PDB file of C-alpha atoms in Angstrom:
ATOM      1  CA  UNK A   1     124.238  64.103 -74.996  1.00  0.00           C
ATOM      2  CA  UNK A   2     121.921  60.945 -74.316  1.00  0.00           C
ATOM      3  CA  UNK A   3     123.261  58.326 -71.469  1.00  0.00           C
ATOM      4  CA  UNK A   4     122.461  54.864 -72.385  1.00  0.00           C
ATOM      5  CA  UNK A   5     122.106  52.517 -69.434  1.00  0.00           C
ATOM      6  CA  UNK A   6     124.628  49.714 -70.446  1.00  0.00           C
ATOM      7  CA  UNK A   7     123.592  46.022 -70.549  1.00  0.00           C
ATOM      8  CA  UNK A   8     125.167  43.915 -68.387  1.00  0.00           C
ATOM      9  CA  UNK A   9     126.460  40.907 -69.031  1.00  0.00           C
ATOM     10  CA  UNK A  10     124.376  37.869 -67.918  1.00  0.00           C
ATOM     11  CA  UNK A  11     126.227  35.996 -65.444  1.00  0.00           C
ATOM     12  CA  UNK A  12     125.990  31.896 -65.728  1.00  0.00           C
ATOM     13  CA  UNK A  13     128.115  30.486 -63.377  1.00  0.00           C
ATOM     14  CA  UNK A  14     129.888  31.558 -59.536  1.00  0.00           C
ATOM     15  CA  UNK A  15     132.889  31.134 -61.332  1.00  0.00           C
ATOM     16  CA  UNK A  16     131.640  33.524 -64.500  1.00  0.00           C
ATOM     17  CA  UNK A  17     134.596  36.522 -63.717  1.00  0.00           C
ATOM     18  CA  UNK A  18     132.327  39.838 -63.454  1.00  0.00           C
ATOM     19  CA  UNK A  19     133.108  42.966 -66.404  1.00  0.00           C
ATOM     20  CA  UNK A  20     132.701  46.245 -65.740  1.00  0.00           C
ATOM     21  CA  UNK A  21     130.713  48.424 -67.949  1.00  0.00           C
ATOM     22  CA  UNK A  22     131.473  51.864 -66.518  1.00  0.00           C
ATOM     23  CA  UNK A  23     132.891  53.925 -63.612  1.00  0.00           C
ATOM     24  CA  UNK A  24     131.777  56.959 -61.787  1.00  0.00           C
ATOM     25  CA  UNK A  25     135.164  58.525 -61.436  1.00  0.00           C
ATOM     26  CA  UNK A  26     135.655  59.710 -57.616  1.00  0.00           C
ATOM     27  CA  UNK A  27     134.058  58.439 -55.235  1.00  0.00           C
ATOM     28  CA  UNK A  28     133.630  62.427 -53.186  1.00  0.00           C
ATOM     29  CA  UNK A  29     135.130  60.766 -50.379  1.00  0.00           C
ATOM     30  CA  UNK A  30     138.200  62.663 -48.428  1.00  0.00           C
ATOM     31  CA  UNK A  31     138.966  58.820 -46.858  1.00  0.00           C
ATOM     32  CA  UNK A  32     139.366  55.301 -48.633  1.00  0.00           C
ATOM     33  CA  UNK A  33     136.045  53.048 -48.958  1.00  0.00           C
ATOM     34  CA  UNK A  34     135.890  50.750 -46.784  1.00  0.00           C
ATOM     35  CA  UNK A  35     131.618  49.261 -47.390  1.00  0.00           C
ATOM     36  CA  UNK A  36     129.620  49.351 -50.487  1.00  0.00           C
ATOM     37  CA  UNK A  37     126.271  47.843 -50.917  1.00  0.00           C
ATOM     38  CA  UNK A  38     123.944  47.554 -54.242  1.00  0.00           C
ATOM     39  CA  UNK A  39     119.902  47.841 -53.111  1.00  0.00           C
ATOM     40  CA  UNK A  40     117.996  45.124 -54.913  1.00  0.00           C
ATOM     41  CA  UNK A  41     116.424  47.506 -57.302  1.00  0.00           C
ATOM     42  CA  UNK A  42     119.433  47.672 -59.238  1.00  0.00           C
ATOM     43  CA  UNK A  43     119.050  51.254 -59.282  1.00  0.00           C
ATOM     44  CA  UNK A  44     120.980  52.762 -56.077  1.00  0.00           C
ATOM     45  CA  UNK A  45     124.251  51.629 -54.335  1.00  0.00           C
ATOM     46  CA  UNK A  46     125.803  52.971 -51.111  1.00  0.00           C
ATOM     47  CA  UNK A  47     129.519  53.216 -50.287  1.00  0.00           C
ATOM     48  CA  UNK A  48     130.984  53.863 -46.775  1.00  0.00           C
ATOM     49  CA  UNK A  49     134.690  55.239 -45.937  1.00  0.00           C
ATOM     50  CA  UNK A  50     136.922  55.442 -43.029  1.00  0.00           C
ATOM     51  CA  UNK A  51     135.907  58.927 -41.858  1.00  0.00           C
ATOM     52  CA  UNK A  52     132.007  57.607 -41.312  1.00  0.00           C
ATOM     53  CA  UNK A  53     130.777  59.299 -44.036  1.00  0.00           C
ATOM     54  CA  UNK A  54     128.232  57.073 -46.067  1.00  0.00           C
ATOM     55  CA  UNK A  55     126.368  57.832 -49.794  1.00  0.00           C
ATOM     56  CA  UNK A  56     124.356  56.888 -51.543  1.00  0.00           C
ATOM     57  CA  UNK A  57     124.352  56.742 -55.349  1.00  0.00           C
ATOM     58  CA  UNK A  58     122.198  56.560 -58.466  1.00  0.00           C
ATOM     59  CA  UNK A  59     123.568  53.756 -61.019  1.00  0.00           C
ATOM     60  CA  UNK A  60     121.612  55.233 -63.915  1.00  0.00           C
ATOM     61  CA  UNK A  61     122.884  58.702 -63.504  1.00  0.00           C
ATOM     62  CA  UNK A  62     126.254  58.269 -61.674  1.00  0.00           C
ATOM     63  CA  UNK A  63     125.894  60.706 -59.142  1.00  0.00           C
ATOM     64  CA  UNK A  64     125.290  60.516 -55.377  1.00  0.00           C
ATOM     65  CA  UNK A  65     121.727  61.174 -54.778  1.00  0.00           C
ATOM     66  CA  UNK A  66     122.503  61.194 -50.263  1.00  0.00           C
ATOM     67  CA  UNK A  67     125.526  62.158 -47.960  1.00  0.00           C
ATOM     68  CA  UNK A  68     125.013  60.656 -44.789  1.00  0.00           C
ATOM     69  CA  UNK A  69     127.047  61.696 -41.633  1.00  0.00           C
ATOM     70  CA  UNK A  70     126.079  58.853 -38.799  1.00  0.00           C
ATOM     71  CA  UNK A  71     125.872  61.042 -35.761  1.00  0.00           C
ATOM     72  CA  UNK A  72     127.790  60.000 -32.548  1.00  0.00           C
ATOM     73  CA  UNK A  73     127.209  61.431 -28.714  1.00  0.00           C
ATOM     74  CA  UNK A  74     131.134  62.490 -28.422  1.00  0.00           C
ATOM     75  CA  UNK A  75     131.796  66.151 -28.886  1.00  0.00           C
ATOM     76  CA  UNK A  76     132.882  66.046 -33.162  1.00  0.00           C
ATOM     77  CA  UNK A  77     130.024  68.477 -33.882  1.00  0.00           C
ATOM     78  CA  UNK A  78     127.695  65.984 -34.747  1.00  0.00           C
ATOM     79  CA  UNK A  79     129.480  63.920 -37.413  1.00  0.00           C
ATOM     80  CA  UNK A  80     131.046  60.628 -37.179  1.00  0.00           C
ATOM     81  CA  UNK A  81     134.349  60.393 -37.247  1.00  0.00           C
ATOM     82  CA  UNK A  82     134.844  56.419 -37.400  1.00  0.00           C
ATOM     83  CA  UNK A  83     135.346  53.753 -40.299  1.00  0.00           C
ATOM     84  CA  UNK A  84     132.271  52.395 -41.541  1.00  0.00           C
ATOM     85  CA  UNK A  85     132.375  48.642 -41.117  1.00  0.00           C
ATOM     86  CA  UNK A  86     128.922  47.455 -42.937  1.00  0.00           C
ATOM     87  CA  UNK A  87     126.520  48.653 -45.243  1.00  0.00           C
ATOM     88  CA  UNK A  88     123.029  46.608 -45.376  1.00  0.00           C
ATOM     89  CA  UNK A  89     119.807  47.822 -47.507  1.00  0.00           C
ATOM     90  CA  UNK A  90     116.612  46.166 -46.440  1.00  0.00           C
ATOM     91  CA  UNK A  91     115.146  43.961 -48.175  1.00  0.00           C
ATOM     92  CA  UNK A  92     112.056  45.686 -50.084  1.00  0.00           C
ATOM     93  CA  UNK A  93     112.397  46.937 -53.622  1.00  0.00           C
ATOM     94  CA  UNK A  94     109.689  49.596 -53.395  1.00  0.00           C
ATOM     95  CA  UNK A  95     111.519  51.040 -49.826  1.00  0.00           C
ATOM     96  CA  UNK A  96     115.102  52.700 -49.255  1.00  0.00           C
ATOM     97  CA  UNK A  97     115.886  51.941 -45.711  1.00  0.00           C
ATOM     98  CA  UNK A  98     120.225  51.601 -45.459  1.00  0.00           C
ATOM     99  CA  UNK A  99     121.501  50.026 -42.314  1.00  0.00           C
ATOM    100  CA  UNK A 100     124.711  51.311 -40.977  1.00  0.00           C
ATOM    101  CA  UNK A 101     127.319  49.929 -38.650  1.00  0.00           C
ATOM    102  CA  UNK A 102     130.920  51.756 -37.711  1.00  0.00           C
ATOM    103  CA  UNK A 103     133.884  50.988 -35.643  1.00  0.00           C
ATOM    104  CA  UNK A 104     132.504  52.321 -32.709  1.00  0.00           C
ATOM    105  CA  UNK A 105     129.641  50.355 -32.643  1.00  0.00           C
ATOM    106  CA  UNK A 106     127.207  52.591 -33.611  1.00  0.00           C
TER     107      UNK A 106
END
């Protein structure tokens, strides 16, 4: 079985309504998304949830390629535990480097 990266659809205007081409099913996450962020390459997004837990994901492939637990100083064993409130890639094409913000401030 072959996957063919779809072509998307050119958009012209602000007001051009976006289509979706496909869908990854699940997300993997045990809590609602909250944050989700496409990297400039086109090729890798990252989507955040309300238990902290952050991935990252490979468009062409549809799988997550990182699981990212933001770690916290409280006692939770090392794992955040709080929404993530915003998702920023840098901006470099050639670099993967995913800021990440939560509720506590973190």
């Amino acid at each position: 079985q072959t996957h063919e990266k779809p072509n998307p659809a050119k958009v012209t205007a602000l007001t051009t309504p976006a289509k979706v081409t496909s869908t990854f099913g699940k997300s993997g996450h045990k809590l609602p998304v909250t944050k989700m962020a496409f990297h400039e390459s086109g090729i890798f997004f990252a989507t955040g949830s309300v238990d902290g837990l952050v991935k990252v994901w490979d468009v062409r492939h549809g799988y997550a390629t990182h699981a990212l637990y933001p770690t916290v100083s409280s006692g939770s064993g090392g794992r955040g535990r709080y929404a993530v409130t915003c998702l920023s890639w840098r901006s470099n094409a050639t670099c993967l480097i995913l800021a990440i913000g939560r509720e506590d401030g973190s």
